[in-house]
Amino acid sequence: MAESFPGEAVPRRILRSETVLVLALSLGASGVSALISFVGSLTKPGGLKDQAATLNSSYAPGRPWLDLAWQLFGIATALVPVALVAHLLIREGTSLRAIGFDRSRPRSDLGRGTLIAAGIGSAGLAFYLVARAAGFNLTVVPESLPGVWWKFPVLILSALQNAVVEEVIVVGYLLRRLGQLGWTPTAALVASSVLRGSYHLYQGIGGFIGNMVMGVVFVLLYRRWGRVGPLVAAHALLDIGAFVGYALLAGKVGWLPTP
């Protein structure tokens, strides 16, 4: 008979394989893609800071309605792994509530998330500017969408999608599964943080290190509060600030690097 944990209906080998599959369909695959992209940047003539990494770009230049359809399609399909995680937790006999992704504490989650975003946002921006100046990072272009009516709504939706996918999978789900598989808390923290850094490697060494440190902070806060809700709120606010802020300020202030 397959080994299982007390109170768990799912054998350990199934938990292990499902975790690998969830990551292979989402941020694990993004990590491999980012590594390949980084190798390409390293082997390309010129320094890293002379190259650009664009996050939100047009799928159909000059065709705004088709572009919008592709943007919404991309955001929706990126959330499918989160739906899969929800399904797997329900099969386990629980739900996303088990990792603190629900509407039970909206004010607390938003308040804590705002404080986290304020602290990490300022430090993260400073670190990015230093890393780029030192030649360890590409020039990050948070958005290059056309100036159409749906630009800012799509940027906000993209930020929300990033926040939900990353925090639900890399923090809540992964830590739960690694704990069930017998990983120590330290090993699980390292795995989650390195994974977060890996899929930001396309930005350069600075992007990898900065996001890995952010991953450590987020894991520690999750263990303190038992909820990914504040982390989702913080991540969403950080990305909204980056995407919308770049759209409003790029080319208008001297301190913000542009390609």
PDB file of N, CA and C in Angstrom, residues 79-173:
ATOM      1  N   LEU A  79      -3.978  32.045 -15.249  1.00  0.00           N
ATOM      2  CA  LEU A  79      -4.605  31.733 -13.967  1.00  0.00           C
ATOM      3  C   LEU A  79      -5.062  30.276 -13.858  1.00  0.00           C
ATOM      4  N   VAL A  80      -4.970  29.536 -14.937  1.00  0.00           N
ATOM      5  CA  VAL A  80      -5.424  28.141 -14.916  1.00  0.00           C
ATOM      6  C   VAL A  80      -4.676  27.306 -13.872  1.00  0.00           C
ATOM      7  N   PRO A  81      -3.343  27.438 -13.719  1.00  0.00           N
ATOM      8  CA  PRO A  81      -2.673  26.671 -12.663  1.00  0.00           C
ATOM      9  C   PRO A  81      -3.204  26.961 -11.264  1.00  0.00           C
ATOM     10  N   VAL A  82      -3.679  28.179 -11.025  1.00  0.00           N
ATOM     11  CA  VAL A  82      -4.280  28.497  -9.728  1.00  0.00           C
ATOM     12  C   VAL A  82      -5.592  27.731  -9.555  1.00  0.00           C
ATOM     13  N   ALA A  83      -6.361  27.645 -10.638  1.00  0.00           N
ATOM     14  CA  ALA A  83      -7.587  26.851 -10.595  1.00  0.00           C
ATOM     15  C   ALA A  83      -7.257  25.382 -10.338  1.00  0.00           C
ATOM     16  N   LEU A  84      -6.158  24.907 -10.915  1.00  0.00           N
ATOM     17  CA  LEU A  84      -5.728  23.527 -10.682  1.00  0.00           C
ATOM     18  C   LEU A  84      -5.357  23.322  -9.219  1.00  0.00           C
ATOM     19  N   VAL A  85      -4.640  24.264  -8.650  1.00  0.00           N
ATOM     20  CA  VAL A  85      -4.281  24.183  -7.236  1.00  0.00           C
ATOM     21  C   VAL A  85      -5.541  24.142  -6.367  1.00  0.00           C
ATOM     22  N   ALA A  86      -6.515  24.978  -6.687  1.00  0.00           N
ATOM     23  CA  ALA A  86      -7.776  24.969  -5.941  1.00  0.00           C
ATOM     24  C   ALA A  86      -8.441  23.600  -6.029  1.00  0.00           C
ATOM     25  N   HIS A  87      -8.441  23.020  -7.217  1.00  0.00           N
ATOM     26  CA  HIS A  87      -9.031  21.689  -7.418  1.00  0.00           C
ATOM     27  C   HIS A  87      -8.300  20.638  -6.579  1.00  0.00           C
ATOM     28  N   LEU A  88      -6.974  20.691  -6.576  1.00  0.00           N
ATOM     29  CA  LEU A  88      -6.189  19.704  -5.829  1.00  0.00           C
ATOM     30  C   LEU A  88      -6.408  19.841  -4.328  1.00  0.00           C
ATOM     31  N   LEU A  89      -6.563  21.073  -3.848  1.00  0.00           N
ATOM     32  CA  LEU A  89      -6.828  21.267  -2.428  1.00  0.00           C
ATOM     33  C   LEU A  89      -8.221  20.775  -2.050  1.00  0.00           C
ATOM     34  N   ILE A  90      -9.176  20.973  -2.944  1.00  0.00           N
ATOM     35  CA  ILE A  90     -10.529  20.465  -2.689  1.00  0.00           C
ATOM     36  C   ILE A  90     -10.513  18.935  -2.646  1.00  0.00           C
ATOM     37  N   ARG A  91      -9.762  18.323  -3.549  1.00  0.00           N
ATOM     38  CA  ARG A  91      -9.631  16.864  -3.552  1.00  0.00           C
ATOM     39  C   ARG A  91      -9.030  16.369  -2.243  1.00  0.00           C
ATOM     40  N   GLU A  92      -8.164  17.203  -1.666  1.00  0.00           N
ATOM     41  CA  GLU A  92      -7.512  16.872  -0.402  1.00  0.00           C
ATOM     42  C   GLU A  92      -8.475  17.002   0.777  1.00  0.00           C
ATOM     43  N   GLY A  93      -9.615  17.654   0.538  1.00  0.00           N
ATOM     44  CA  GLY A  93     -10.588  17.841   1.595  1.00  0.00           C
ATOM     45  C   GLY A  93     -10.575  19.218   2.205  1.00  0.00           C
ATOM     46  N   THR A  94      -9.879  20.157   1.552  1.00  0.00           N
ATOM     47  CA  THR A  94      -9.827  21.520   2.059  1.00  0.00           C
ATOM     48  C   THR A  94     -10.086  22.471   0.887  1.00  0.00           C
ATOM     49  N   SER A  95      -9.519  23.670   0.925  1.00  0.00           N
ATOM     50  CA  SER A  95      -9.730  24.645  -0.146  1.00  0.00           C
ATOM     51  C   SER A  95      -8.623  25.692  -0.083  1.00  0.00           C
ATOM     52  N   LEU A  96      -8.720  26.707  -0.914  1.00  0.00           N
ATOM     53  CA  LEU A  96      -7.746  27.799  -0.872  1.00  0.00           C
ATOM     54  C   LEU A  96      -7.763  28.528   0.464  1.00  0.00           C
ATOM     55  N   ARG A  97      -8.835  28.361   1.220  1.00  0.00           N
ATOM     56  CA  ARG A  97      -8.902  28.959   2.557  1.00  0.00           C
ATOM     57  C   ARG A  97      -7.780  28.427   3.450  1.00  0.00           C
ATOM     58  N   ALA A  98      -7.324  27.203   3.170  1.00  0.00           N
ATOM     59  CA  ALA A  98      -6.274  26.587   3.984  1.00  0.00           C
ATOM     60  C   ALA A  98      -4.955  27.335   3.881  1.00  0.00           C
ATOM     61  N   ILE A  99      -4.748  28.046   2.770  1.00  0.00           N
ATOM     62  CA  ILE A  99      -3.512  28.826   2.628  1.00  0.00           C
ATOM     63  C   ILE A  99      -3.790  30.331   2.789  1.00  0.00           C
ATOM     64  N   GLY A 100      -5.005  30.655   3.197  1.00  0.00           N
ATOM     65  CA  GLY A 100      -5.325  32.050   3.469  1.00  0.00           C
ATOM     66  C   GLY A 100      -5.607  32.880   2.241  1.00  0.00           C
ATOM     67  N   PHE A 101      -6.144  32.234   1.202  1.00  0.00           N
ATOM     68  CA  PHE A 101      -6.543  32.995   0.020  1.00  0.00           C
ATOM     69  C   PHE A 101      -8.060  32.966  -0.060  1.00  0.00           C
ATOM     70  N   ASP A 102      -8.687  33.899   0.646  1.00  0.00           N
ATOM     71  CA  ASP A 102     -10.137  33.988   0.698  1.00  0.00           C
ATOM     72  C   ASP A 102     -10.509  35.425   1.045  1.00  0.00           C
ATOM     73  N   ARG A 103     -11.793  35.667   1.238  1.00  0.00           N
ATOM     74  CA  ARG A 103     -12.271  37.022   1.508  1.00  0.00           C
ATOM     75  C   ARG A 103     -12.658  37.228   2.963  1.00  0.00           C
ATOM     76  N   SER A 104     -12.083  36.419   3.849  1.00  0.00           N
ATOM     77  CA  SER A 104     -12.483  36.506   5.252  1.00  0.00           C
ATOM     78  C   SER A 104     -11.877  37.713   5.974  1.00  0.00           C
ATOM     79  N   ARG A 105     -10.725  38.227   5.502  1.00  0.00           N
ATOM     80  CA  ARG A 105     -10.069  39.353   6.178  1.00  0.00           C
ATOM     81  C   ARG A 105      -9.586  40.388   5.154  1.00  0.00           C
ATOM     82  N   PRO A 106     -10.466  40.968   4.385  1.00  0.00           N
ATOM     83  CA  PRO A 106     -10.030  41.867   3.317  1.00  0.00           C
ATOM     84  C   PRO A 106      -9.288  43.103   3.813  1.00  0.00           C
ATOM     85  N   ARG A 107      -9.773  43.723   4.892  1.00  0.00           N
ATOM     86  CA  ARG A 107      -9.124  44.937   5.387  1.00  0.00           C
ATOM     87  C   ARG A 107      -7.745  44.643   5.951  1.00  0.00           C
ATOM     88  N   SER A 108      -7.650  43.563   6.713  1.00  0.00           N
ATOM     89  CA  SER A 108      -6.364  43.181   7.284  1.00  0.00           C
ATOM     90  C   SER A 108      -5.370  42.823   6.186  1.00  0.00           C
ATOM     91  N   ASP A 109      -5.813  42.048   5.212  1.00  0.00           N
ATOM     92  CA  ASP A 109      -4.925  41.644   4.118  1.00  0.00           C
ATOM     93  C   ASP A 109      -4.438  42.854   3.331  1.00  0.00           C
ATOM     94  N   LEU A 110      -5.352  43.768   3.026  1.00  0.00           N
ATOM     95  CA  LEU A 110      -4.972  44.948   2.258  1.00  0.00           C
ATOM     96  C   LEU A 110      -4.064  45.867   3.068  1.00  0.00           C
ATOM     97  N   GLY A 111      -4.364  46.021   4.352  1.00  0.00           N
ATOM     98  CA  GLY A 111      -3.536  46.878   5.198  1.00  0.00           C
ATOM     99  C   GLY A 111      -2.120  46.346   5.326  1.00  0.00           C
ATOM    100  N   ARG A 112      -2.012  45.067   5.614  1.00  0.00           N
ATOM    101  CA  ARG A 112      -0.683  44.462   5.726  1.00  0.00           C
ATOM    102  C   ARG A 112       0.037  44.495   4.382  1.00  0.00           C
ATOM    103  N   GLY A 113      -0.702  44.216   3.312  1.00  0.00           N
ATOM    104  CA  GLY A 113      -0.108  44.229   1.985  1.00  0.00           C
ATOM    105  C   GLY A 113       0.421  45.593   1.611  1.00  0.00           C
ATOM    106  N   THR A 114      -0.293  46.636   1.989  1.00  0.00           N
ATOM    107  CA  THR A 114       0.143  47.998   1.689  1.00  0.00           C
ATOM    108  C   THR A 114       1.446  48.330   2.400  1.00  0.00           C
ATOM    109  N   LEU A 115       1.555  47.904   3.662  1.00  0.00           N
ATOM    110  CA  LEU A 115       2.780  48.152   4.414  1.00  0.00           C
ATOM    111  C   LEU A 115       3.962  47.390   3.806  1.00  0.00           C
ATOM    112  N   ILE A 116       3.713  46.144   3.410  1.00  0.00           N
ATOM    113  CA  ILE A 116       4.785  45.350   2.788  1.00  0.00           C
ATOM    114  C   ILE A 116       5.230  46.007   1.485  1.00  0.00           C
ATOM    115  N   ALA A 117       4.259  46.411   0.671  1.00  0.00           N
ATOM    116  CA  ALA A 117       4.577  47.020  -0.627  1.00  0.00           C
ATOM    117  C   ALA A 117       5.378  48.301  -0.449  1.00  0.00           C
ATOM    118  N   ALA A 118       5.026  49.093   0.540  1.00  0.00           N
ATOM    119  CA  ALA A 118       5.741  50.346   0.768  1.00  0.00           C
ATOM    120  C   ALA A 118       7.197  50.093   1.120  1.00  0.00           C
ATOM    121  N   GLY A 119       7.438  49.080   1.959  1.00  0.00           N
ATOM    122  CA  GLY A 119       8.810  48.773   2.358  1.00  0.00           C
ATOM    123  C   GLY A 119       9.617  48.140   1.248  1.00  0.00           C
ATOM    124  N   ILE A 120       9.054  47.113   0.601  1.00  0.00           N
ATOM    125  CA  ILE A 120       9.786  46.385  -0.435  1.00  0.00           C
ATOM    126  C   ILE A 120       9.905  47.219  -1.703  1.00  0.00           C
ATOM    127  N   GLY A 121       8.878  48.015  -2.016  1.00  0.00           N
ATOM    128  CA  GLY A 121       8.895  48.786  -3.255  1.00  0.00           C
ATOM    129  C   GLY A 121      10.044  49.763  -3.318  1.00  0.00           C
ATOM    130  N   SER A 122      10.251  50.524  -2.263  1.00  0.00           N
ATOM    131  CA  SER A 122      11.331  51.513  -2.265  1.00  0.00           C
ATOM    132  C   SER A 122      12.691  50.839  -2.286  1.00  0.00           C
ATOM    133  N   ALA A 123      12.857  49.791  -1.469  1.00  0.00           N
ATOM    134  CA  ALA A 123      14.134  49.079  -1.440  1.00  0.00           C
ATOM    135  C   ALA A 123      14.399  48.368  -2.768  1.00  0.00           C
ATOM    136  N   GLY A 124      13.343  47.788  -3.343  1.00  0.00           N
ATOM    137  CA  GLY A 124      13.497  47.072  -4.606  1.00  0.00           C
ATOM    138  C   GLY A 124      13.891  47.985  -5.751  1.00  0.00           C
ATOM    139  N   LEU A 125      13.287  49.164  -5.816  1.00  0.00           N
ATOM    140  CA  LEU A 125      13.632  50.114  -6.869  1.00  0.00           C
ATOM    141  C   LEU A 125      15.081  50.556  -6.738  1.00  0.00           C
ATOM    142  N   ALA A 126      15.502  50.840  -5.527  1.00  0.00           N
ATOM    143  CA  ALA A 126      16.885  51.257  -5.309  1.00  0.00           C
ATOM    144  C   ALA A 126      17.858  50.150  -5.702  1.00  0.00           C
ATOM    145  N   PHE A 127      17.534  48.928  -5.333  1.00  0.00           N
ATOM    146  CA  PHE A 127      18.402  47.794  -5.671  1.00  0.00           C
ATOM    147  C   PHE A 127      18.486  47.604  -7.176  1.00  0.00           C
ATOM    148  N   TYR A 128      17.351  47.731  -7.870  1.00  0.00           N
ATOM    149  CA  TYR A 128      17.338  47.599  -9.334  1.00  0.00           C
ATOM    150  C   TYR A 128      18.229  48.646  -9.986  1.00  0.00           C
ATOM    151  N   LEU A 129      18.123  49.888  -9.557  1.00  0.00           N
ATOM    152  CA  LEU A 129      18.919  50.965 -10.145  1.00  0.00           C
ATOM    153  C   LEU A 129      20.413  50.732  -9.921  1.00  0.00           C
ATOM    154  N   VAL A 130      20.774  50.260  -8.729  1.00  0.00           N
ATOM    155  CA  VAL A 130      22.177  49.978  -8.435  1.00  0.00           C
ATOM    156  C   VAL A 130      22.668  48.795  -9.258  1.00  0.00           C
ATOM    157  N   ALA A 131      21.871  47.727  -9.318  1.00  0.00           N
ATOM    158  CA  ALA A 131      22.267  46.527 -10.064  1.00  0.00           C
ATOM    159  C   ALA A 131      22.432  46.831 -11.545  1.00  0.00           C
ATOM    160  N   ARG A 132      21.534  47.638 -12.093  1.00  0.00           N
ATOM    161  CA  ARG A 132      21.638  47.986 -13.512  1.00  0.00           C
ATOM    162  C   ARG A 132      22.868  48.844 -13.767  1.00  0.00           C
ATOM    163  N   ALA A 133      23.118  49.822 -12.888  1.00  0.00           N
ATOM    164  CA  ALA A 133      24.282  50.689 -13.047  1.00  0.00           C
ATOM    165  C   ALA A 133      25.577  49.889 -12.972  1.00  0.00           C
ATOM    166  N   ALA A 134      25.572  48.818 -12.167  1.00  0.00           N
ATOM    167  CA  ALA A 134      26.757  47.976 -12.013  1.00  0.00           C
ATOM    168  C   ALA A 134      26.896  46.970 -13.151  1.00  0.00           C
ATOM    169  N   GLY A 135      25.903  46.913 -14.033  1.00  0.00           N
ATOM    170  CA  GLY A 135      25.974  46.004 -15.169  1.00  0.00           C
ATOM    171  C   GLY A 135      25.480  44.610 -14.901  1.00  0.00           C
ATOM    172  N   PHE A 136      24.733  44.411 -13.788  1.00  0.00           N
ATOM    173  CA  PHE A 136      24.238  43.089 -13.433  1.00  0.00           C
ATOM    174  C   PHE A 136      22.788  42.865 -13.863  1.00  0.00           C
ATOM    175  N   ASN A 137      22.168  43.864 -14.431  1.00  0.00           N
ATOM    176  CA  ASN A 137      20.748  43.767 -14.759  1.00  0.00           C
ATOM    177  C   ASN A 137      20.457  44.372 -16.119  1.00  0.00           C
ATOM    178  N   LEU A 138      19.470  43.792 -16.794  1.00  0.00           N
ATOM    179  CA  LEU A 138      18.975  44.392 -18.017  1.00  0.00           C
ATOM    180  C   LEU A 138      18.132  45.610 -17.657  1.00  0.00           C
ATOM    181  N   THR A 139      17.850  46.434 -18.638  1.00  0.00           N
ATOM    182  CA  THR A 139      16.901  47.526 -18.438  1.00  0.00           C
ATOM    183  C   THR A 139      15.501  46.940 -18.493  1.00  0.00           C
ATOM    184  N   VAL A 140      14.793  46.989 -17.377  1.00  0.00           N
ATOM    185  CA  VAL A 140      13.453  46.410 -17.311  1.00  0.00           C
ATOM    186  C   VAL A 140      12.439  47.418 -17.848  1.00  0.00           C
ATOM    187  N   VAL A 141      11.647  46.976 -18.814  1.00  0.00           N
ATOM    188  CA  VAL A 141      10.592  47.807 -19.392  1.00  0.00           C
ATOM    189  C   VAL A 141       9.260  47.194 -18.956  1.00  0.00           C
ATOM    190  N   PRO A 142       8.651  47.706 -17.889  1.00  0.00           N
ATOM    191  CA  PRO A 142       7.423  47.095 -17.366  1.00  0.00           C
ATOM    192  C   PRO A 142       6.267  47.058 -18.352  1.00  0.00           C
ATOM    193  N   GLU A 143       6.230  47.992 -19.293  1.00  0.00           N
ATOM    194  CA  GLU A 143       5.151  47.972 -20.278  1.00  0.00           C
ATOM    195  C   GLU A 143       5.547  48.718 -21.539  1.00  0.00           C
ATOM    196  N   SER A 144       5.023  48.227 -22.667  1.00  0.00           N
ATOM    197  CA  SER A 144       5.203  48.919 -23.953  1.00  0.00           C
ATOM    198  C   SER A 144       3.919  48.799 -24.769  1.00  0.00           C
ATOM    199  N   LEU A 145       2.800  48.916 -24.075  1.00  0.00           N
ATOM    200  CA  LEU A 145       1.505  48.802 -24.731  1.00  0.00           C
ATOM    201  C   LEU A 145       1.167  50.090 -25.481  1.00  0.00           C
ATOM    202  N   PRO A 146       0.331  49.988 -26.492  1.00  0.00           N
ATOM    203  CA  PRO A 146      -0.080  51.199 -27.217  1.00  0.00           C
ATOM    204  C   PRO A 146      -0.956  52.085 -26.334  1.00  0.00           C
ATOM    205  N   GLY A 147      -1.019  53.356 -26.653  1.00  0.00           N
ATOM    206  CA  GLY A 147      -1.810  54.296 -25.858  1.00  0.00           C
ATOM    207  C   GLY A 147      -3.282  54.256 -26.192  1.00  0.00           C
ATOM    208  N   VAL A 148      -3.927  53.126 -25.918  1.00  0.00           N
ATOM    209  CA  VAL A 148      -5.352  52.952 -26.189  1.00  0.00           C
ATOM    210  C   VAL A 148      -6.119  52.924 -24.870  1.00  0.00           C
ATOM    211  N   TRP A 149      -7.449  52.930 -24.947  1.00  0.00           N
ATOM    212  CA  TRP A 149      -8.274  53.085 -23.754  1.00  0.00           C
ATOM    213  C   TRP A 149      -8.117  51.952 -22.746  1.00  0.00           C
ATOM    214  N   TRP A 150      -7.757  50.768 -23.231  1.00  0.00           N
ATOM    215  CA  TRP A 150      -7.672  49.620 -22.322  1.00  0.00           C
ATOM    216  C   TRP A 150      -6.287  49.415 -21.715  1.00  0.00           C
ATOM    217  N   LYS A 151      -5.370  50.286 -22.008  1.00  0.00           N
ATOM    218  CA  LYS A 151      -3.987  50.106 -21.557  1.00  0.00           C
ATOM    219  C   LYS A 151      -3.878  49.945 -20.038  1.00  0.00           C
ATOM    220  N   PHE A 152      -4.396  50.893 -19.288  1.00  0.00           N
ATOM    221  CA  PHE A 152      -4.246  50.844 -17.837  1.00  0.00           C
ATOM    222  C   PHE A 152      -5.080  49.739 -17.189  1.00  0.00           C
ATOM    223  N   PRO A 153      -6.332  49.498 -17.629  1.00  0.00           N
ATOM    224  CA  PRO A 153      -7.039  48.339 -17.082  1.00  0.00           C
ATOM    225  C   PRO A 153      -6.303  47.022 -17.303  1.00  0.00           C
ATOM    226  N   VAL A 154      -5.697  46.842 -18.477  1.00  0.00           N
ATOM    227  CA  VAL A 154      -4.959  45.609 -18.756  1.00  0.00           C
ATOM    228  C   VAL A 154      -3.716  45.512 -17.883  1.00  0.00           C
ATOM    229  N   LEU A 155      -3.032  46.624 -17.678  1.00  0.00           N
ATOM    230  CA  LEU A 155      -1.859  46.609 -16.803  1.00  0.00           C
ATOM    231  C   LEU A 155      -2.235  46.230 -15.375  1.00  0.00           C
ATOM    232  N   ILE A 156      -3.364  46.734 -14.907  1.00  0.00           N
ATOM    233  CA  ILE A 156      -3.817  46.394 -13.550  1.00  0.00           C
ATOM    234  C   ILE A 156      -4.212  44.926 -13.470  1.00  0.00           C
ATOM    235  N   LEU A 157      -4.915  44.426 -14.480  1.00  0.00           N
ATOM    236  CA  LEU A 157      -5.286  43.007 -14.508  1.00  0.00           C
ATOM    237  C   LEU A 157      -4.047  42.120 -14.569  1.00  0.00           C
ATOM    238  N   SER A 158      -3.056  42.535 -15.337  1.00  0.00           N
ATOM    239  CA  SER A 158      -1.815  41.775 -15.431  1.00  0.00           C
ATOM    240  C   SER A 158      -1.113  41.721 -14.076  1.00  0.00           C
ATOM    241  N   ALA A 159      -1.111  42.835 -13.367  1.00  0.00           N
ATOM    242  CA  ALA A 159      -0.498  42.874 -12.039  1.00  0.00           C
ATOM    243  C   ALA A 159      -1.227  41.947 -11.073  1.00  0.00           C
ATOM    244  N   LEU A 160      -2.550  41.965 -11.106  1.00  0.00           N
ATOM    245  CA  LEU A 160      -3.338  41.096 -10.233  1.00  0.00           C
ATOM    246  C   LEU A 160      -3.093  39.626 -10.554  1.00  0.00           C
ATOM    247  N   GLN A 161      -3.013  39.326 -11.835  1.00  0.00           N
ATOM    248  CA  GLN A 161      -2.749  37.936 -12.257  1.00  0.00           C
ATOM    249  C   GLN A 161      -1.391  37.468 -11.753  1.00  0.00           C
ATOM    250  N   ASN A 162      -0.364  38.294 -11.917  1.00  0.00           N
ATOM    251  CA  ASN A 162       0.966  37.932 -11.428  1.00  0.00           C
ATOM    252  C   ASN A 162       0.941  37.652  -9.934  1.00  0.00           C
ATOM    253  N   ALA A 163       0.273  38.524  -9.200  1.00  0.00           N
ATOM    254  CA  ALA A 163       0.238  38.398  -7.741  1.00  0.00           C
ATOM    255  C   ALA A 163      -0.440  37.109  -7.306  1.00  0.00           C
ATOM    256  N   VAL A 164      -1.574  36.808  -7.897  1.00  0.00           N
ATOM    257  CA  VAL A 164      -2.325  35.613  -7.516  1.00  0.00           C
ATOM    258  C   VAL A 164      -1.538  34.355  -7.860  1.00  0.00           C
ATOM    259  N   VAL A 165      -1.032  34.277  -9.074  1.00  0.00           N
ATOM    260  CA  VAL A 165      -0.315  33.075  -9.510  1.00  0.00           C
ATOM    261  C   VAL A 165       0.917  32.834  -8.640  1.00  0.00           C
ATOM    262  N   GLU A 166       1.721  33.860  -8.449  1.00  0.00           N
ATOM    263  CA  GLU A 166       2.976  33.665  -7.732  1.00  0.00           C
ATOM    264  C   GLU A 166       2.763  33.339  -6.261  1.00  0.00           C
ATOM    265  N   GLU A 167       1.924  34.084  -5.587  1.00  0.00           N
ATOM    266  CA  GLU A 167       1.796  33.876  -4.139  1.00  0.00           C
ATOM    267  C   GLU A 167       1.024  32.608  -3.807  1.00  0.00           C
ATOM    268  N   VAL A 168       0.002  32.284  -4.572  1.00  0.00           N
ATOM    269  CA  VAL A 168      -0.743  31.057  -4.313  1.00  0.00           C
ATOM    270  C   VAL A 168       0.123  29.830  -4.567  1.00  0.00           C
ATOM    271  N   ILE A 169       0.880  29.843  -5.677  1.00  0.00           N
ATOM    272  CA  ILE A 169       1.646  28.652  -6.044  1.00  0.00           C
ATOM    273  C   ILE A 169       2.990  28.587  -5.318  1.00  0.00           C
ATOM    274  N   VAL A 170       3.773  29.672  -5.350  1.00  0.00           N
ATOM    275  CA  VAL A 170       5.143  29.630  -4.835  1.00  0.00           C
ATOM    276  C   VAL A 170       5.208  29.689  -3.316  1.00  0.00           C
ATOM    277  N   VAL A 171       4.193  30.266  -2.688  1.00  0.00           N
ATOM    278  CA  VAL A 171       4.195  30.341  -1.227  1.00  0.00           C
ATOM    279  C   VAL A 171       3.177  29.355  -0.644  1.00  0.00           C
ATOM    280  N   GLY A 172       1.894  29.632  -0.808  1.00  0.00           N
ATOM    281  CA  GLY A 172       0.884  28.821  -0.148  1.00  0.00           C
ATOM    282  C   GLY A 172       0.907  27.355  -0.536  1.00  0.00           C
ATOM    283  N   TYR A 173       0.765  27.074  -1.816  1.00  0.00           N
ATOM    284  CA  TYR A 173       0.687  25.688  -2.269  1.00  0.00           C
ATOM    285  C   TYR A 173       2.010  24.954  -2.090  1.00  0.00           C
TER     286      TYR A 173
END
